[in-house]
Short mmCIF file of C-alpha atoms in Angstrom, two decimals:
data_model
loop_
_atom_site.label_atom_id
_atom_site.label_comp_id
_atom_site.label_asym_id
_atom_site.label_seq_id
_atom_site.Cartn_x
_atom_site.Cartn_y
_atom_site.Cartn_z
CA MET A 326 0.00 0.00 0.00
CA LEU A 327 1.48 3.31 -1.03
CA VAL A 328 -0.67 5.50 1.20
CA LYS A 329 -1.56 5.24 4.84
CA SER A 330 -4.67 3.21 5.50
CA SER A 331 -6.13 6.13 7.42
CA GLN A 332 -6.09 8.15 4.22
CA VAL A 333 -8.13 5.66 2.25
CA SER A 334 -11.88 5.38 2.66
CA PRO A 335 -13.64 2.00 2.37
CA LEU A 336 -15.01 3.16 -0.98
CA VAL A 337 -11.53 3.88 -2.30
CA THR A 338 -10.25 0.55 -1.00
CA GLN A 339 -13.13 -1.19 -2.75
CA GLN A 340 -12.42 0.66 -6.00
CA GLN A 341 -8.76 -0.32 -5.96
CA VAL A 342 -9.56 -3.96 -6.58
CA GLN A 343 -12.10 -3.29 -9.31
CA PRO A 344 -11.41 -2.80 -13.02
CA LEU A 345 -10.59 0.77 -13.98
CA VAL A 346 -12.58 0.42 -17.19
CA SER A 347 -15.51 -1.96 -17.18
CA SER A 348 -18.90 -2.11 -18.83
CA ASP A 349 -20.51 -4.28 -16.20
CA THR A 350 -19.16 -2.96 -12.89
CA VAL A 351 -21.53 -0.21 -11.83
CA ASP A 352 -19.60 0.76 -8.71
CA SER A 353 -16.20 1.00 -10.42
CA PHE A 354 -14.63 4.17 -11.80
CA ILE A 355 -16.65 4.09 -14.98
CA GLY A 356 -19.78 4.77 -12.92
CA LYS A 357 -18.22 7.40 -10.69
CA PHE A 358 -15.94 9.40 -12.97
CA GLY A 359 -17.48 8.76 -16.37
CA ALA A 360 -16.69 6.40 -19.21
CA PRO A 361 -13.27 7.13 -20.77
CA THR A 362 -12.93 8.36 -24.33
CA ALA A 363 -9.62 6.53 -24.78
CA ALA A 364 -7.48 4.39 -22.51
CA TYR A 365 -3.95 3.27 -23.39
CA SER A 366 -1.96 1.19 -20.95
CA LEU A 367 0.52 -1.67 -20.62
CA ARG A 368 -1.72 -3.22 -17.96
CA ASP A 369 -5.19 -4.63 -18.45
CA LEU A 370 -7.73 -1.90 -17.64
CA ASN A 371 -10.84 -3.59 -18.99
CA ASP A 372 -12.06 -7.07 -18.05
CA SER A 373 -14.86 -7.11 -20.63
CA ARG A 374 -12.89 -6.85 -23.88
CA ASP A 375 -13.00 -9.75 -26.32
CA ASN A 376 -9.27 -10.41 -26.72
CA ASN A 377 -7.50 -8.27 -24.09
CA TRP A 378 -4.71 -7.18 -26.43
CA VAL A 379 -2.82 -4.14 -25.12
CA VAL A 380 -0.20 -3.61 -27.86
CA ARG A 381 0.74 -4.85 -31.32
CA VAL A 382 4.51 -5.14 -31.67
CA ARG A 383 6.84 -5.28 -34.67
CA ARG A 384 10.02 -7.33 -34.38
CA VAL A 385 12.64 -5.14 -36.04
CA VAL A 386 14.91 -7.97 -37.18
CA ASP A 387 12.33 -9.41 -39.60
CA ASP A 388 9.33 -7.00 -39.42
CA LEU A 389 7.07 -9.76 -38.05
CA GLU A 390 4.16 -8.37 -36.00
CA ARG A 391 2.27 -9.90 -33.08
CA ASN A 392 -0.38 -8.84 -30.56
CA PHE A 393 0.42 -9.06 -26.86
CA LYS A 394 -1.65 -9.12 -23.69
CA ALA A 395 -0.54 -7.36 -20.52
CA ALA A 396 0.76 -10.56 -18.92
CA ASP A 397 2.88 -11.31 -22.01
CA LEU A 398 4.90 -8.16 -21.41
CA THR A 399 6.08 -9.07 -17.92
CA ASP A 400 6.28 -12.89 -17.93
CA GLY A 401 9.06 -13.14 -20.51
CA THR A 402 6.84 -13.89 -23.51
CA ILE A 403 7.71 -10.75 -25.46
CA THR A 404 11.45 -10.96 -24.82
CA ALA A 405 11.49 -14.65 -25.82
CA TRP A 406 9.67 -13.78 -29.04
CA VAL A 407 12.15 -11.03 -29.88
CA MET A 408 15.09 -13.33 -29.10
CA GLU A 409 13.56 -15.93 -31.39
CA GLY A 410 14.00 -13.46 -34.22
CA VAL A 411 17.57 -12.76 -33.19
CA THR A 412 18.30 -16.51 -33.19
CA LEU A 413 16.75 -16.97 -36.64
CA SER A 414 19.12 -14.34 -37.96
CA SER A 415 22.17 -16.11 -36.53
CA GLY A 416 22.37 -13.75 -33.61
CA LEU A 417 23.09 -10.73 -35.76
CA GLY A 418 19.67 -9.14 -35.52
CA ALA A 419 18.67 -6.26 -33.25
CA THR A 420 16.93 -6.88 -29.94
CA ILE A 421 14.68 -3.91 -30.64
CA SER A 422 10.94 -4.24 -31.05
CA CYS A 423 8.52 -1.39 -31.66
CA VAL A 424 4.83 -0.73 -31.02
CA SER A 425 2.78 -0.41 -34.20
CA LYS A 426 -0.59 -0.25 -32.42
CA TRP A 427 -1.51 0.70 -28.86
CA TYR A 428 -5.00 -0.63 -28.29
CA ASP A 429 -7.68 1.64 -26.84
CA GLN A 430 -9.17 -0.24 -23.89
CA SER A 431 -12.14 2.12 -23.53
CA GLY A 432 -14.18 0.25 -26.14
CA ASN A 433 -14.33 3.31 -28.43
CA ASN A 434 -11.72 2.02 -30.89
CA ASN A 435 -9.62 5.17 -30.57
CA HIS A 436 -6.52 3.07 -31.12
CA ALA A 437 -3.09 4.72 -31.30
CA VAL A 438 -1.47 3.52 -34.53
CA GLN A 439 1.81 4.04 -36.37
CA THR A 440 2.23 2.17 -39.67
CA ASP A 441 5.60 3.72 -40.60
CA PRO A 442 8.36 1.54 -39.07
CA ASN A 443 10.67 4.54 -38.81
CA LEU A 444 8.23 6.39 -36.56
CA GLN A 445 7.32 3.63 -34.10
CA PRO A 446 8.37 3.92 -30.45
CA ARG A 447 10.23 1.04 -28.81
CA ILE A 448 9.12 -1.51 -26.24
CA THR A 449 12.26 -3.75 -26.07
CA GLU A 450 15.95 -3.02 -26.67
CA GLY A 451 19.46 -3.71 -25.45
CA VAL A 452 21.99 -6.51 -25.08
CA PRO A 453 21.02 -8.48 -23.12
CA ILE A 454 17.49 -7.74 -24.24
CA ARG A 455 15.20 -5.95 -21.80
CA TYR A 456 11.53 -5.12 -21.79
CA LEU A 457 11.00 -1.40 -21.30
CA ASP A 458 8.56 -0.48 -18.54
CA GLY A 459 6.97 2.08 -20.83
CA VAL A 460 6.61 2.75 -24.55
CA LYS A 461 9.80 4.68 -25.37
CA PHE A 462 9.56 7.76 -27.63
CA ASP A 463 12.86 9.04 -29.03
CA GLY A 464 12.00 12.75 -29.09
CA TYR A 465 12.75 13.09 -32.80
CA GLU A 466 10.41 10.96 -34.90
CA ASP A 467 8.23 8.64 -32.82
CA TYR A 468 4.50 9.19 -32.41
CA PHE A 469 1.07 7.57 -32.89
CA ASP A 470 -1.97 8.68 -34.86
CA ILE A 471 -5.26 8.37 -32.98
CA SER A 472 -7.97 6.53 -34.91
CA SER A 473 -10.62 9.15 -34.12
CA SER A 474 -9.96 12.77 -33.11
CA ILE A 475 -10.83 13.81 -29.56
CA PRO A 476 -12.11 17.39 -28.99
CA LEU A 477 -9.69 19.83 -27.36
CA SER A 478 -11.26 23.25 -26.93
CA ASN A 479 -12.68 25.78 -24.56
CA GLY A 480 -16.23 24.56 -24.34
CA THR A 481 -15.32 20.87 -24.15
CA PRO A 482 -14.46 19.46 -20.71
CA LEU A 483 -11.38 17.26 -20.73
CA SER A 484 -9.59 15.15 -18.13
CA VAL A 485 -6.31 13.28 -18.61
CA PHE A 486 -4.46 10.86 -16.35
CA CYS A 487 -0.92 10.12 -17.55
CA VAL A 488 1.92 7.93 -16.28
CA GLN A 489 5.19 8.88 -17.97
CA SER A 490 8.78 9.89 -17.38
CA PRO A 491 8.82 13.71 -17.33
CA GLN A 492 10.68 15.63 -20.01
CA THR A 493 12.46 18.97 -20.27
CA GLY A 494 11.66 20.27 -23.78
CA HIS A 495 9.21 23.14 -24.28
CA ASP A 496 6.75 21.70 -26.75
CA ARG A 497 7.20 17.94 -26.45
CA PHE A 498 3.53 17.03 -26.47
CA THR A 499 2.13 13.88 -24.93
CA LEU A 500 -1.10 14.67 -26.81
CA GLY A 501 -1.17 16.97 -29.83
CA SER A 502 -3.30 18.38 -32.62
CA ALA A 503 -3.00 17.93 -36.38
CA THR A 504 -4.36 21.41 -37.14
CA SER A 505 -2.26 23.67 -34.91
CA ASN A 506 0.52 23.59 -32.36
CA ARG A 507 -1.67 22.86 -29.36
CA GLY A 508 -1.90 19.96 -27.01
CA ILE A 509 -1.02 18.67 -23.55
CA SER A 510 2.51 18.41 -22.18
CA PHE A 511 3.98 17.27 -18.87
CA LYS A 512 7.46 18.64 -18.16
CA THR A 513 10.09 19.10 -15.49
CA THR A 514 10.67 22.80 -14.79
CA LYS A 515 8.29 25.16 -13.01
CA VAL A 516 4.54 25.06 -12.39
CA PHE A 517 3.00 26.59 -15.47
CA TYR A 518 -0.23 26.27 -17.38
CA TYR A 519 -1.56 27.82 -20.51
CA PHE A 520 -4.46 26.98 -22.80
CA SER A 521 -3.47 29.00 -25.82
CA LYS A 522 -1.07 28.28 -28.68
CA LYS A 523 0.43 25.31 -26.88
CA GLY A 524 -2.72 24.08 -25.14
CA ILE A 525 -2.48 22.63 -21.64
CA SER A 526 1.10 22.62 -20.42
CA ILE A 527 2.01 21.40 -16.94
CA HIS A 528 5.52 21.73 -15.54
CA ALA A 529 6.65 19.93 -12.39
CA HIS A 530 9.19 21.12 -9.80
CA GLY A 531 12.48 19.24 -10.14
CA HIS A 532 13.42 16.32 -12.37
CA HIS A 533 12.10 12.83 -11.72
CA ALA A 534 13.67 10.06 -13.79
CA ALA A 535 11.11 7.57 -12.52
CA PHE A 536 7.55 7.33 -13.80
CA THR A 537 5.35 10.16 -12.60
CA LEU A 538 1.57 10.32 -12.38
CA PHE A 539 0.19 13.54 -13.86
CA SER A 540 -3.46 14.49 -14.08
CA VAL A 541 -5.27 17.53 -15.41
CA ILE A 542 -8.95 18.46 -15.41
CA HIS A 543 -10.16 21.34 -17.58
CA ASP A 544 -13.83 22.30 -17.38
CA GLY A 545 -13.96 23.84 -20.87
CA THR A 546 -14.60 27.42 -19.74
CA SER A 547 -12.59 30.64 -19.96
CA HIS A 548 -11.76 32.77 -16.95
CA THR A 549 -13.69 36.04 -16.51
CA LEU A 550 -11.88 39.19 -15.40
CA ASN A 551 -13.92 42.22 -14.34
CA GLY A 552 -17.03 40.67 -15.78
CA GLN A 553 -15.51 40.12 -19.23
CA GLN A 554 -14.05 37.04 -20.82
CA THR A 555 -10.30 37.36 -21.23
CA ASN A 556 -7.60 35.53 -23.14
CA ASN A 557 -4.93 36.52 -20.65
CA TYR A 558 -5.87 34.63 -17.54
CA ALA A 559 -7.18 31.23 -16.54
CA GLY A 560 -7.04 29.08 -13.47
CA GLU A 561 -10.54 28.52 -12.17
CA ASN A 562 -11.03 26.11 -15.04
CA VAL A 563 -8.01 23.89 -14.36
CA ILE A 564 -6.93 21.48 -11.63
CA ALA A 565 -3.65 19.61 -12.02
CA ASN A 566 -1.75 17.12 -9.87
CA ARG A 567 1.62 15.42 -9.96
CA ASN A 568 1.92 12.21 -7.93
CA GLY A 569 -1.17 13.23 -5.98
CA SER A 570 0.24 16.64 -5.08
CA LYS A 571 -1.54 19.72 -6.43
CA LEU A 572 0.37 21.74 -9.02
CA ILE A 573 -2.39 24.06 -10.19
CA ASP A 574 -5.48 25.10 -8.26
CA SER A 575 -8.33 27.55 -8.76
CA THR A 576 -6.27 30.69 -8.13
CA PRO A 577 -5.67 32.69 -11.34
CA ASP A 578 -2.04 33.49 -12.05
CA ALA A 579 -0.31 35.83 -14.50
CA ASP A 580 1.45 32.86 -16.10
CA MET A 581 -1.83 31.12 -16.86
CA GLY A 582 -3.37 31.93 -20.23
CA SER A 583 -6.59 31.08 -22.00
CA GLU A 584 -7.71 31.37 -25.59
CA GLN A 585 -10.98 30.47 -27.29
CA HIS A 586 -10.49 28.00 -30.09
CA THR A 587 -11.76 24.76 -31.54
CA ASN A 588 -9.18 22.06 -31.84
CA SER A 589 -8.68 18.32 -31.48
CA ILE A 590 -6.33 15.67 -30.16
CA ASP A 591 -5.03 13.65 -33.10
CA TYR A 592 -1.66 12.35 -31.93
CA VAL A 593 -0.02 10.59 -29.02
CA GLY A 594 3.56 11.79 -28.90
CA HIS A 595 3.71 15.13 -30.73
CA GLY A 596 2.04 18.31 -31.90
CA VAL A 597 2.42 20.31 -35.10
CA PRO A 598 4.80 20.62 -36.83
CA ALA A 599 6.96 18.29 -34.73
CA ASN A 600 7.65 18.66 -30.99
CA ARG A 601 8.02 14.94 -30.42
CA LEU A 602 7.60 13.33 -27.01
CA ARG A 603 10.87 12.20 -25.43
CA GLY A 604 10.68 9.60 -22.70
CA GLU A 605 8.63 6.59 -21.72
CA LEU A 606 4.83 6.54 -21.58
CA LYS A 607 3.16 3.81 -19.55
CA GLU A 608 -0.50 4.78 -19.25
CA LEU A 609 -2.77 7.45 -20.72
CA ILE A 610 -6.49 7.74 -19.97
CA ILE A 611 -8.63 10.49 -21.51
CA TYR A 612 -12.13 11.54 -20.42
CA LYS A 613 -14.62 14.05 -21.81
CA THR A 614 -15.55 15.18 -18.35
CA ASP A 615 -14.57 17.70 -15.70
CA LYS A 616 -15.82 15.68 -12.74
CA THR A 617 -13.56 15.71 -9.73
CA ALA A 618 -15.45 13.06 -7.74
CA SER A 619 -13.38 9.88 -7.33
CA ARG A 620 -10.32 11.63 -8.76
CA GLY A 621 -8.33 10.76 -5.66
CA ALA A 622 -9.47 7.15 -5.84
CA MET A 623 -8.41 6.95 -9.48
CA GLU A 624 -5.00 8.40 -8.70
CA ILE A 625 -4.49 5.89 -5.89
CA ASP A 626 -5.46 3.02 -8.19
CA ILE A 627 -3.16 4.19 -10.97
CA ALA A 628 -0.28 4.91 -8.57
CA ASN A 629 -0.53 1.50 -6.91
CA ALA A 630 -0.73 -0.32 -10.24
CA ASN A 631 2.32 1.51 -11.58
CA VAL A 632 4.29 1.55 -8.30
CA ILE A 633 4.28 5.33 -7.94
CA PRO A 634 4.26 6.79 -4.42
CA LEU A 635 1.69 9.53 -3.85
CA PHE A 636 2.94 12.45 -1.76
#
């Protein structure tokens, strides 16, 4: 248990052992926070899917592809499969394998797909071969297309829970748009948020090499200053946490900006024109909701599953 038992209500404890995404569990998160729009993870979030695939992987040595379940990634199945390819090539092949499809576990078929081998992030590498704990983006080329665009605009509530290694670059988007340089980023410098040219941008104090749990909830509204809508301030419409600790609250700040626009999320791993994600991404869950109920319970569940201490 990563939090003190006194901090966890019986409801939260009950939710921790239930599926995060489920069509038949009324009292799980889907009933209390809202059904997700897209859910990408290397663990199994949904117990009601037909096949339970989490990723489709391409073996670099011979371009053979195969679907994998969550258990296959940690029990040695994927590394054995990659080594099989190395053996077939007389030991001269690479131990690299890449993700060509990250399955959406929400049931909405918003799969993250990359058909170009040169743009696929890695999931195994090294000699001896090792399975990476997250999908590794190189910061230069790697990204996924999302099968169906997800609205990103003032006027559309949006909530994102993300487990990734933080990054330092300005515009290295975790989620980005195909139409303009806007999206959502999680970085390592100061606390900062703006919903303008670059979309939602959250910086965290200090650098953490380990996986970090970020979350952001945006209610889709613009901040009002002196009775008029303004593009210069925001804050009441955003709540953001890092590892369960609040980064951004409801107090407007001069560094927080807001701009009315209609946009969409089309990519996992970059914005336009480039701004590629650099680091490892382990879990990404997107909701069209601004509900805050059960947020703490969700963060506890995600943190426990990914071995991230909340503080």
